[in-house]
Short mmCIF file of C-alpha atoms in Angstrom, two decimals:
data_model
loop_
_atom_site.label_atom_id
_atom_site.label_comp_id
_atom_site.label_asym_id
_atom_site.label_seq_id
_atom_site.Cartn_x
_atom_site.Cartn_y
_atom_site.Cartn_z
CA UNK G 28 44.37 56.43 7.46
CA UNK G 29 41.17 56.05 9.34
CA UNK G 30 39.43 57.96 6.69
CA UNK G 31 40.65 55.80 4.13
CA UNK G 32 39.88 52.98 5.53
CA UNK G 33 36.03 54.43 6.13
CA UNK G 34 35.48 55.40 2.90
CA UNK G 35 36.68 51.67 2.01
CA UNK G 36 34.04 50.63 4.52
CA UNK G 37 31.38 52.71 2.96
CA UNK G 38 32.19 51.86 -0.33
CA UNK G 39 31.68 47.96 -0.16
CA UNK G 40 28.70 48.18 2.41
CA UNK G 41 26.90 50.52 0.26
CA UNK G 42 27.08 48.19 -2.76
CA UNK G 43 26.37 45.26 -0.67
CA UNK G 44 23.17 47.19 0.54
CA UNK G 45 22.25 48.22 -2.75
CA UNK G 46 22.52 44.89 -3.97
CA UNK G 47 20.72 43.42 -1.15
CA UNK G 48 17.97 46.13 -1.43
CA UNK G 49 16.99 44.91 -5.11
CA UNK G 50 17.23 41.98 -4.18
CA UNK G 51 14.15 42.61 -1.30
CA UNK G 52 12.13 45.46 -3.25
CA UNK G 53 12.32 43.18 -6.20
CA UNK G 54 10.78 40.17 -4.91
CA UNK G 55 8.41 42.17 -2.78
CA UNK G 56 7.33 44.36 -5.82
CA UNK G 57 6.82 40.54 -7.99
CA UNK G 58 4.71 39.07 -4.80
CA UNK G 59 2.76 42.49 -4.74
CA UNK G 60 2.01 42.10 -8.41
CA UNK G 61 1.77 38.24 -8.22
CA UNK G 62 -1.58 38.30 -5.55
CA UNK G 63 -2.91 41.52 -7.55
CA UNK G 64 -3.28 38.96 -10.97
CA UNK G 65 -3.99 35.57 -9.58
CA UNK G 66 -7.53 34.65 -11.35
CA UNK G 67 -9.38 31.91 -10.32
CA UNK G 68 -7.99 28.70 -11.01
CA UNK G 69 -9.22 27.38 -14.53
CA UNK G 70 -8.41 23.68 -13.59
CA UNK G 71 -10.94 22.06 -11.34
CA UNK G 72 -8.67 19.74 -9.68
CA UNK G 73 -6.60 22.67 -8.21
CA UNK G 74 -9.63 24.13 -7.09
CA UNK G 75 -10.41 20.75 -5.21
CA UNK G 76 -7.23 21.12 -3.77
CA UNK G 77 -7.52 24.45 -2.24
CA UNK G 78 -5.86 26.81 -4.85
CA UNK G 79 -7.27 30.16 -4.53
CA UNK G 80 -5.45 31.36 -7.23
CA UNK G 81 -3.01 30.97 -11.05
CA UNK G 82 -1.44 32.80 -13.15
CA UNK G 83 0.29 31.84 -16.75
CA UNK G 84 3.71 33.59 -17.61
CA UNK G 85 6.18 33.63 -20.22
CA UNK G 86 10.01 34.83 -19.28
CA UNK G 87 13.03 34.17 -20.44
CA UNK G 88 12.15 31.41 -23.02
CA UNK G 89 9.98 29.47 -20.73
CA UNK G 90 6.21 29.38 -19.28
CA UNK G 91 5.92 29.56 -15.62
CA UNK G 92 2.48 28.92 -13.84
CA UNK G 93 2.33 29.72 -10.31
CA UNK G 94 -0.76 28.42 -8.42
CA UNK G 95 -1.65 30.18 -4.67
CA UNK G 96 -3.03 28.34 -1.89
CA UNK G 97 -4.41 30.87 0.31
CA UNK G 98 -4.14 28.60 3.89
CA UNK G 99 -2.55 25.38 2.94
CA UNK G 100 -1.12 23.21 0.18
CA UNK G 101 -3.10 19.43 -0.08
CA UNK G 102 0.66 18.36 0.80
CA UNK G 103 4.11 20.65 1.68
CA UNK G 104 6.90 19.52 -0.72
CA UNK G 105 10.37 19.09 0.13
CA UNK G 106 12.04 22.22 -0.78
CA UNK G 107 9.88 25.28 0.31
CA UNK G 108 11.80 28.66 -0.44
CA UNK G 109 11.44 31.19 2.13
CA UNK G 110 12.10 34.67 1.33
CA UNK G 111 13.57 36.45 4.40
CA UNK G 112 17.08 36.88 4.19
CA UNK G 113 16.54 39.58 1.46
CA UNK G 114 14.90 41.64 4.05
CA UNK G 115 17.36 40.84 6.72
CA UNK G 116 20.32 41.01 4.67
CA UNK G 117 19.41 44.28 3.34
CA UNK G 118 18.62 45.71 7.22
CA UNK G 119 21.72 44.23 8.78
CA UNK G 120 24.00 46.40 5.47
CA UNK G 121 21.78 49.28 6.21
CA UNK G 122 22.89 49.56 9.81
CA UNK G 123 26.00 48.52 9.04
CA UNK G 124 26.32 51.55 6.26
CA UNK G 125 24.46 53.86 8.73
CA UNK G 126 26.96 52.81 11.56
CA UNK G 127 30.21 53.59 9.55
CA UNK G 128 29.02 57.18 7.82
CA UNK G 129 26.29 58.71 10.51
CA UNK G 130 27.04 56.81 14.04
CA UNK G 131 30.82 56.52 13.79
CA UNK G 132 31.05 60.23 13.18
CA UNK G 133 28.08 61.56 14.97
CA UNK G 134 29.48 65.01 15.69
CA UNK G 135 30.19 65.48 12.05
CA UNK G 136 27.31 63.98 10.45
CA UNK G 137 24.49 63.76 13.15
CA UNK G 138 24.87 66.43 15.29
CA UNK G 139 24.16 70.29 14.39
CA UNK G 140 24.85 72.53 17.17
CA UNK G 141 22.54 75.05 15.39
CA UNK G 142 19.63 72.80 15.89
CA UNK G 143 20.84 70.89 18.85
CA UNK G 144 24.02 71.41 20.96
CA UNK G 145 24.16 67.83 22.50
CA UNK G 146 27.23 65.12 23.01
CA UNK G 147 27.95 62.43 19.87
CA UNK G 148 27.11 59.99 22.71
CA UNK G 149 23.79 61.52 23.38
CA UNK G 150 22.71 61.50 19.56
CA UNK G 151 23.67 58.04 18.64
CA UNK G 152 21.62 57.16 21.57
CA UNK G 153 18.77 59.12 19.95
CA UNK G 154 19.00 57.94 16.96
CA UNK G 155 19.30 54.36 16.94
CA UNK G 156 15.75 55.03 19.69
CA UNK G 157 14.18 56.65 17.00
CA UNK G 158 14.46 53.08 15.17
CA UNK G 159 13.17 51.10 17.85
CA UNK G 160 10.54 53.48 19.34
CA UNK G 161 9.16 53.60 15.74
CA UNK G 162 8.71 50.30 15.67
CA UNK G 163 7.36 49.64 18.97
CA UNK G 164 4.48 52.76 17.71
CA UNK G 165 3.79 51.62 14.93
CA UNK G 166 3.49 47.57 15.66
CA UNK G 167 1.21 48.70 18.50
CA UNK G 168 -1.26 50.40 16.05
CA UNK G 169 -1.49 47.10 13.75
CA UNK G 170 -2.46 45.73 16.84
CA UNK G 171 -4.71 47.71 18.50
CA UNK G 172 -7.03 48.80 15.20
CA UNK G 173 -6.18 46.80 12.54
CA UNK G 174 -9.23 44.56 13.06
CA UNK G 175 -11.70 47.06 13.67
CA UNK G 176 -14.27 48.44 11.51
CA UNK G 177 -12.36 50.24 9.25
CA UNK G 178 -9.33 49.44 10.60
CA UNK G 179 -6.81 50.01 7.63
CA UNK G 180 -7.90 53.30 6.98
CA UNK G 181 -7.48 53.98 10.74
CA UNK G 182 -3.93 52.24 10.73
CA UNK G 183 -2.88 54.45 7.70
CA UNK G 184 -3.80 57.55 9.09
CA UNK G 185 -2.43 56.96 12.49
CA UNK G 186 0.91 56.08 10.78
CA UNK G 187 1.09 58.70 8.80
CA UNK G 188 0.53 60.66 11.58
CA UNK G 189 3.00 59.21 13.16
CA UNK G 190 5.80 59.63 10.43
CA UNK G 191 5.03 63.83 10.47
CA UNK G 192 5.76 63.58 14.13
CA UNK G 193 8.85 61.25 13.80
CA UNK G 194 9.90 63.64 10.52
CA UNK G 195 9.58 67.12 12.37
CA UNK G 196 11.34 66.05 15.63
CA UNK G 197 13.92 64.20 13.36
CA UNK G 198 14.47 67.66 11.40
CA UNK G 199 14.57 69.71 14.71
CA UNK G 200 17.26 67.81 16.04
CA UNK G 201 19.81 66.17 13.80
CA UNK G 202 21.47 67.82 10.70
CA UNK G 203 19.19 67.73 7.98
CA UNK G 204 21.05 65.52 6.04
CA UNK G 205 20.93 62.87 8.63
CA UNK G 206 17.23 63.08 9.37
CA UNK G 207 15.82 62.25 6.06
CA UNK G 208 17.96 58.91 6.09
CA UNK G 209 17.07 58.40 9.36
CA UNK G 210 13.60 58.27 9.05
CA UNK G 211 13.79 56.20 5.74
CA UNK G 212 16.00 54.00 8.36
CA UNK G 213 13.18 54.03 10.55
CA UNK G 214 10.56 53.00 8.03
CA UNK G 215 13.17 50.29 6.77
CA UNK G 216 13.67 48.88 10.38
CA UNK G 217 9.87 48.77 10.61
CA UNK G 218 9.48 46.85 7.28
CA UNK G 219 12.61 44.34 8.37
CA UNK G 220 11.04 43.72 11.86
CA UNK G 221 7.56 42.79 10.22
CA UNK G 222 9.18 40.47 8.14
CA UNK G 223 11.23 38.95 11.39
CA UNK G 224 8.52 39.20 13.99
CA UNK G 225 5.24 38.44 12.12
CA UNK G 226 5.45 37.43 8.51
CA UNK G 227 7.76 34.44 8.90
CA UNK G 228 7.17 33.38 12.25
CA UNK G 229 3.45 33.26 11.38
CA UNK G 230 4.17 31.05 8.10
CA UNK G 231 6.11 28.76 10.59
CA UNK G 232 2.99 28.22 13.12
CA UNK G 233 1.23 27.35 9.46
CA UNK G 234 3.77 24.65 8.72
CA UNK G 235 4.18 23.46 12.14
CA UNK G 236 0.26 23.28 12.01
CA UNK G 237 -0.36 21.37 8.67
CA UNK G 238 2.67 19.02 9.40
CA UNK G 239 1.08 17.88 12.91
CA UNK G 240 -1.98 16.82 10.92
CA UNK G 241 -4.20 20.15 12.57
CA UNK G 242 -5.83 22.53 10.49
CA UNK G 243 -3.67 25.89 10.35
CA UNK G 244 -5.04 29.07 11.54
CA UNK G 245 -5.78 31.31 8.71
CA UNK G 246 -5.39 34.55 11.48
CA UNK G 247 -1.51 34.06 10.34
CA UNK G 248 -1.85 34.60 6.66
CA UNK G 249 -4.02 37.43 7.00
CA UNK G 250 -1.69 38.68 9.72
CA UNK G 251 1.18 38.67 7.39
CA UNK G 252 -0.58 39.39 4.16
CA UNK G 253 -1.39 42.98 6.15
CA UNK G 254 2.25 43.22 7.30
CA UNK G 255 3.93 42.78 3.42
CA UNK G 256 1.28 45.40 1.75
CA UNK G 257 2.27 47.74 4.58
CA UNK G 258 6.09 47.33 3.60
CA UNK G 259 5.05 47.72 0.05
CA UNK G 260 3.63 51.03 0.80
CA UNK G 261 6.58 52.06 2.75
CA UNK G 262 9.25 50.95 0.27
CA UNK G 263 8.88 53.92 -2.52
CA UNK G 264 9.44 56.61 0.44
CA UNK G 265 12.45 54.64 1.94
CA UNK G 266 14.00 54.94 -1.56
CA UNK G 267 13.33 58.50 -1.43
CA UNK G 268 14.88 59.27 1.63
CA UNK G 269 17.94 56.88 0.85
CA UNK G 270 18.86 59.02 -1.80
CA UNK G 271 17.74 62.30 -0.92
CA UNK G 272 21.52 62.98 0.56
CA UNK G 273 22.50 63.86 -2.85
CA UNK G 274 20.48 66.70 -2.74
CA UNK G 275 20.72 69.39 -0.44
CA UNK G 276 18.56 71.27 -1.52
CA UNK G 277 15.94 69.04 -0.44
CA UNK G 278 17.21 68.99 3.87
CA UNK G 279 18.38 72.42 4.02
CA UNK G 280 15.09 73.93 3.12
CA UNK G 281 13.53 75.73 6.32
CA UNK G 282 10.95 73.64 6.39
CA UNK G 283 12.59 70.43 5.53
CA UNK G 284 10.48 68.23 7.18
CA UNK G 285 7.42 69.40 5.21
CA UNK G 286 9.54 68.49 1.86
CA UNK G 287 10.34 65.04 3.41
CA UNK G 288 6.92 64.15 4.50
CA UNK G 289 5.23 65.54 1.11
CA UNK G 290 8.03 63.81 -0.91
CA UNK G 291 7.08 60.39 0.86
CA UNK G 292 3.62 60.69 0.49
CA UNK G 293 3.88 61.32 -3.31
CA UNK G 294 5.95 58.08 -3.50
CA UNK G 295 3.11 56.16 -1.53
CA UNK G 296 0.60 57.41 -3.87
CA UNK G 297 2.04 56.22 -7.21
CA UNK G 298 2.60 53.03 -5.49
CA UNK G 299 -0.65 52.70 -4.82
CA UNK G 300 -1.41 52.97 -8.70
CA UNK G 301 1.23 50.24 -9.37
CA UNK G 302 -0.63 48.35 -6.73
CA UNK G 303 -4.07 48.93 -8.35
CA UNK G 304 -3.26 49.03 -12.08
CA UNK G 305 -3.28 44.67 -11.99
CA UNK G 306 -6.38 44.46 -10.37
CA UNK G 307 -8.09 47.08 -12.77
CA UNK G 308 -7.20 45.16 -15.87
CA UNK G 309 -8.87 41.91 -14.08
CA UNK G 310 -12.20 44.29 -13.76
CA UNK G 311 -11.22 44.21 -9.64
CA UNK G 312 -11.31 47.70 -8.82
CA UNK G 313 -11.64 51.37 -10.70
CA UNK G 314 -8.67 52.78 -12.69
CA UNK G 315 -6.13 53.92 -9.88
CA UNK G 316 -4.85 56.56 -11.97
CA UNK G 317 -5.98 59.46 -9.94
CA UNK G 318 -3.71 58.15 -7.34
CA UNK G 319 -0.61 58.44 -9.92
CA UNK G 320 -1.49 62.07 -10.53
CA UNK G 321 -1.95 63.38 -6.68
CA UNK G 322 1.49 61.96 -6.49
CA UNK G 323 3.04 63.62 -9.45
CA UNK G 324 0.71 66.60 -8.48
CA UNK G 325 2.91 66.70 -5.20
CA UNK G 326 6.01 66.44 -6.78
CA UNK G 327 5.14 69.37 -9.19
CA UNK G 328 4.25 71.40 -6.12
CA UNK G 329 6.94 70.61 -4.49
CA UNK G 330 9.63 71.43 -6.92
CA UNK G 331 8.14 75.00 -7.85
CA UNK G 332 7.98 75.14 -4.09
CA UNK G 333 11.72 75.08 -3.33
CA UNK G 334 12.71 76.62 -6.91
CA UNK G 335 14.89 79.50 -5.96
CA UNK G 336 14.96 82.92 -6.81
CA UNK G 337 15.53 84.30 -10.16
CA UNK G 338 18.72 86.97 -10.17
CA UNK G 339 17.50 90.65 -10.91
CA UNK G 340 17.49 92.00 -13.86
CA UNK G 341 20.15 93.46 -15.30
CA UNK G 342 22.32 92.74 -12.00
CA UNK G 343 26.08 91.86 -12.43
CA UNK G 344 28.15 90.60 -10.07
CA UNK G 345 32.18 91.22 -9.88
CA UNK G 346 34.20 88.60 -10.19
CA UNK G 347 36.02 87.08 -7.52
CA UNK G 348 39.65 86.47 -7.70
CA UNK G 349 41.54 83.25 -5.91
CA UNK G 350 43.30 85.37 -3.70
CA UNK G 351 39.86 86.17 -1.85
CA UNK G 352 38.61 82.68 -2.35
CA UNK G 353 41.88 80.86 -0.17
CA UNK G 354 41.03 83.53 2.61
CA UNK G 355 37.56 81.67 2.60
CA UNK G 356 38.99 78.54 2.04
CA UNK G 357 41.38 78.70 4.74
CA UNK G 358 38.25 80.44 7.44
CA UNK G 359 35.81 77.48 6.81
CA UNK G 360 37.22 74.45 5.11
CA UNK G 361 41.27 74.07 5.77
CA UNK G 362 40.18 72.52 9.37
CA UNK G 363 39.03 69.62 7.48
CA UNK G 364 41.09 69.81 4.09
CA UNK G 365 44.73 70.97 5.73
CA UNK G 366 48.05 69.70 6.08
CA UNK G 367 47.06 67.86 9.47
CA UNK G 368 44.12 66.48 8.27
CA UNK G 369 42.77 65.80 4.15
CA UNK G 370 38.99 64.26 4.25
CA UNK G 371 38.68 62.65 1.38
CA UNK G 372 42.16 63.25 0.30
CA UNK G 373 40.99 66.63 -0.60
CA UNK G 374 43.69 69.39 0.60
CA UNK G 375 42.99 73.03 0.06
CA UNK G 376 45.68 75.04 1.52
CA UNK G 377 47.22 75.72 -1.14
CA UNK G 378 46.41 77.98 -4.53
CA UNK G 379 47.58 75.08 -6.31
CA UNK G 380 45.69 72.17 -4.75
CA UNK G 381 42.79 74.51 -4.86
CA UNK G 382 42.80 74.97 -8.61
CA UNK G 383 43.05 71.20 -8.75
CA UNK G 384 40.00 70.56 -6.93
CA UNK G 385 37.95 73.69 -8.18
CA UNK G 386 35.67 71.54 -9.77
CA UNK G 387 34.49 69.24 -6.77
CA UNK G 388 34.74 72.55 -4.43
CA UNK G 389 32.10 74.64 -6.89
CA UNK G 390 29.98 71.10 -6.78
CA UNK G 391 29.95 70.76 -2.91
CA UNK G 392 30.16 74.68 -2.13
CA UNK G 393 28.21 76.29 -4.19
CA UNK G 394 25.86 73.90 -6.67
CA UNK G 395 25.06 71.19 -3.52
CA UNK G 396 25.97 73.01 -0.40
CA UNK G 397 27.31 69.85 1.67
CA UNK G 398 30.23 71.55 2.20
CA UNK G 399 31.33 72.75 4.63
CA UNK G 400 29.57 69.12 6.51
CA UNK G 401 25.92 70.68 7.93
CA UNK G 402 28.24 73.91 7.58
CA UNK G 403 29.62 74.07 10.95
CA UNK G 404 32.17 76.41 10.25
CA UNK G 405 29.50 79.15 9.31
CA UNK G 406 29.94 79.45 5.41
CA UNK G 407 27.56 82.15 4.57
CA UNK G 408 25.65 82.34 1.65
CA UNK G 409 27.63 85.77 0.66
CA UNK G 410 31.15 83.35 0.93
CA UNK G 411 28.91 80.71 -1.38
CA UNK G 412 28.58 83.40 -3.93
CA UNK G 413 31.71 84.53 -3.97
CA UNK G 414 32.95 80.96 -4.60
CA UNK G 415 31.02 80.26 -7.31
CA UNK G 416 31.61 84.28 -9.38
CA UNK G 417 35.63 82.91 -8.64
CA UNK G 418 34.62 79.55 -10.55
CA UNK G 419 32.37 80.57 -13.09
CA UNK G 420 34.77 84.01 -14.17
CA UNK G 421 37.87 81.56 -14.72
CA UNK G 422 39.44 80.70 -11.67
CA UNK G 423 41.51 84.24 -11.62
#
C-alpha cells in the first residue's frame, strides 16, 4: 500500500509542479522578452515622468501598452502585482516531488553501491547539501565579481565552472539517474533563492523608499535585473535535466556528466538567441544566430556521440524462448516484482503475468534500461539481449 499511495503522491505533485513551472518560466520568458523590446517612450509626458521604456501589443482581442519605469513610478498605485509565488510555488512542489521519488527511497533511487557504497541517511544528507552549498557558491560569486570590470563574463565562467564540478561529483556519487535531476534541482534552488533573497526583497527597499518620500536606490534594480537574466539563462538546462530521466541513455553513458554538462550548455546557448533575437530587430545588437547554431551544433555532436553500435553484418542472433527469460526474470527483477512485494503493481513470477507485461518489461529492460532501478541486481547487457531476441521473436 505504501507504493500506492507514493505513486498517488508523485502523481499529483508532479502535475502541480508542472503547472507551477509554466506558470514561472512563462512569466519569466514574457519579462525577458518584455525589457528586450521596450523602445523609448513616444509620449513626452511619460518621458517627464520617468518611463524608460513602452511597448504596444495586441492579444486576445485587445491592445495592451505596458510602460517601464526603470527606478520609480511618479506615484505607486494601489494594486501592485508581485510575481514571486510562481517561483516559490514551483520550488516548494519540486522538493516536495524530489522528497517523495529520490529522498524517501534513497537506497533505491539515490544510492548506487557501484559508484558509492554509503547509508540512505548519508546520501539524503548529501544531496539536499549539494542544494544549499550551490547556492551559497554561486551567490558568493555575484557578489564578489559581479561589479568588476568585466564582471559578467567573469561570473559566467566561474559558474559554469562551477556546474562541471557540481555535475562530475554529482555523477561519481549518486545513480545517474538521480544526478542529472539533482543538479537541475540545484540550478532551480539557485534561481528560487534569487528570487526570495534578492529580487523581491530589493523591490521592497524600493517601495519602502519611494513611499517614505526618499529617493530609492537604483543599486536594487540593477541588483535584481542581474539576478532574473541569470535565472533566465539557467531555466532551458533545468528543463533539460527535469526530463532527462526518461532517457537512460543519456545518465548511463560512461561519461555522463560530460553529456549533462554539454546538454546544458547547448540549452543556454539557444537561449541566448531567444534573448538576443528582440533586441536585433530594434537595431540593439548583431544577429544572435550563431549562438542558436553552437547550440544545435552541440546537440548534433552529442547525439552521434552516444549513437550506439551498428550490429555486424550478416550476424543473427537465436531466439530466446520464455522459459530462459523467467530464469532471468526471477535472478534480477522478482525481488521487486514478486508475490511479497509488486512495484508498480507489476508482478513477474509468473509465465503468465510475464506475457502480460512483456510490453512495459522490453520498454524498461531492454529499449530504456531503468530496469532493474540503477540495476542493482546486476542485469548484464548479455541478459538485456536475451530479453529483447525473447520479445522481438514472439514471446515463445
Amino acid at each position: 500500500m505504501e507504493s500506492y499511495y507514493l505513486d498517488w503522491a508523485n502523481l499529483l505533485l508532479r502535475w502541480l509542479h508542472v503547472i507551477t513551472a509554466i506558470a514561472w518560466v512563462g512569466s519569466s520568458f514574457y519579462f525577458v522578452f518584455l525589457d528586450s523590446s521596450l523602445t523609448p517612450p513616444a509620449d513626452e509626458k511619460l518621458r517627464g515622468e520617468g518611463a524608460t521604456g513602452e511597448l504596444w501589443a495586441v492579444h486576445g482581442g485587445g491592445f495592451y501598452h505596458p510602460v517601464k519605469y526603470a527606478v520609480s513610478p511618479p506615484k505607486l498605485p494601489p494594486h501592485l502585482h508581485w510575481f514571486y509565488w510562481e517561483s516559490y510555488s514551483t520550488w516548494l512542489s519540486g522538493f516536495a516531488l524530489f522528497t517523495v521519488t529520490y529522498l524517501w527511497s534513497a537506497s533505491t533511487y539515490l544510492v548506487d553501491k557501484s559508484l558509492m557504497n554509503w547509508s540512505p541517511g548519508a546520501a539524503v544528507a548529501v544531496a539536499v547539501s549539494f542544494l544549499v552549498v550551490f547556492w551559497m557558491l554561486y551567490d558568493a560569486i555575484c557578489q564578489l565579481f559581479a561589479h568588476r570590470r568585466h564582471g559578467e563574463l567573469i561570473v559566467g565562467l566561474l559558474v559554469l565552472l562551477l556546474v562541471c564540478v557540481a555535475s562530475w561529483l554529482a555523477c561519481r556519487w549518486f545513480a545517474g539517474r538521480a544526478a542529472f535531476l539533482l543538479v537541475g534541482a540545484m540550478l532551480a534552488t539557485a534561481m528560487s533563492a534569487n528570487v526570495f533573497f534578492w529580487i523581491i526583497p530589493g523591490q521592497k527597499k524600493v517601495i519602502a523608499s519611494i513611499q517614505a518620500g526618499q529617493p530609492p536606490d537604483p543599486v536594487h534594480g540593477q541588483r535584481g535585473k542581474q539576478r532574473s537574466v541569470h535565472n533566465t539563462y539557467f531555466t532551458l538546462p533545468v528543463l533539460f535535466s527535469m526530463l532527462s530521466n526518461h532517457y537512460s541513455f543519456l545518465y548511463t553513458h560512461k561519461y555522463n556528466w560530460v553529456v549533462l554538462v554539454l546538454m546544458m550548455f547547448a540549452g543556454a546557448a539557444i537561449r541566448q538567441f531567444f534573448v538576443m533575437r528582440h533586441g536585433w530587430k530594434l537595431g540593439r545588437n548583431r544577429h544572435p544566430l550563431p549562438y542558436a547554431l553552437v547550440g544545435v551544433a552541440v546537440l548534433a555532436a552529442v547525439a552521434v556521440w552516444l549513437a550506439p553500435a551498428p550490429a555486424p553484418a550478416g550476424a543473427t542472433a537465436a531466439v530466446a524462448d520464455t522459459a530462459a527469460v523467467r530464469q532471468v526474470m526471477a535472478q534480477r527483477c522478482v525481488a521487486c516484482h514478486g508475490a511479497q512485494m509488486q512495484m508498480k503493481n507489476v508482478r513477474l513470477d509468473s509465465e503468465e503475468a510475464l506475457q502480460q507485461h512483456a510490453q512495459a518489461v522490453y520498454q524498461q529492460v531492454v529499449v530504456q534500461k531503468t530496469m532493474p532501478m540503477n540495476n542493482s541486481t546486476g542485469m548484464t547487457e548479455a541478459e538485456r539481449a536475451l530479453v529483447g531476441r525473447w520479445f522481438e521473436g514472439g514471446r515463445r
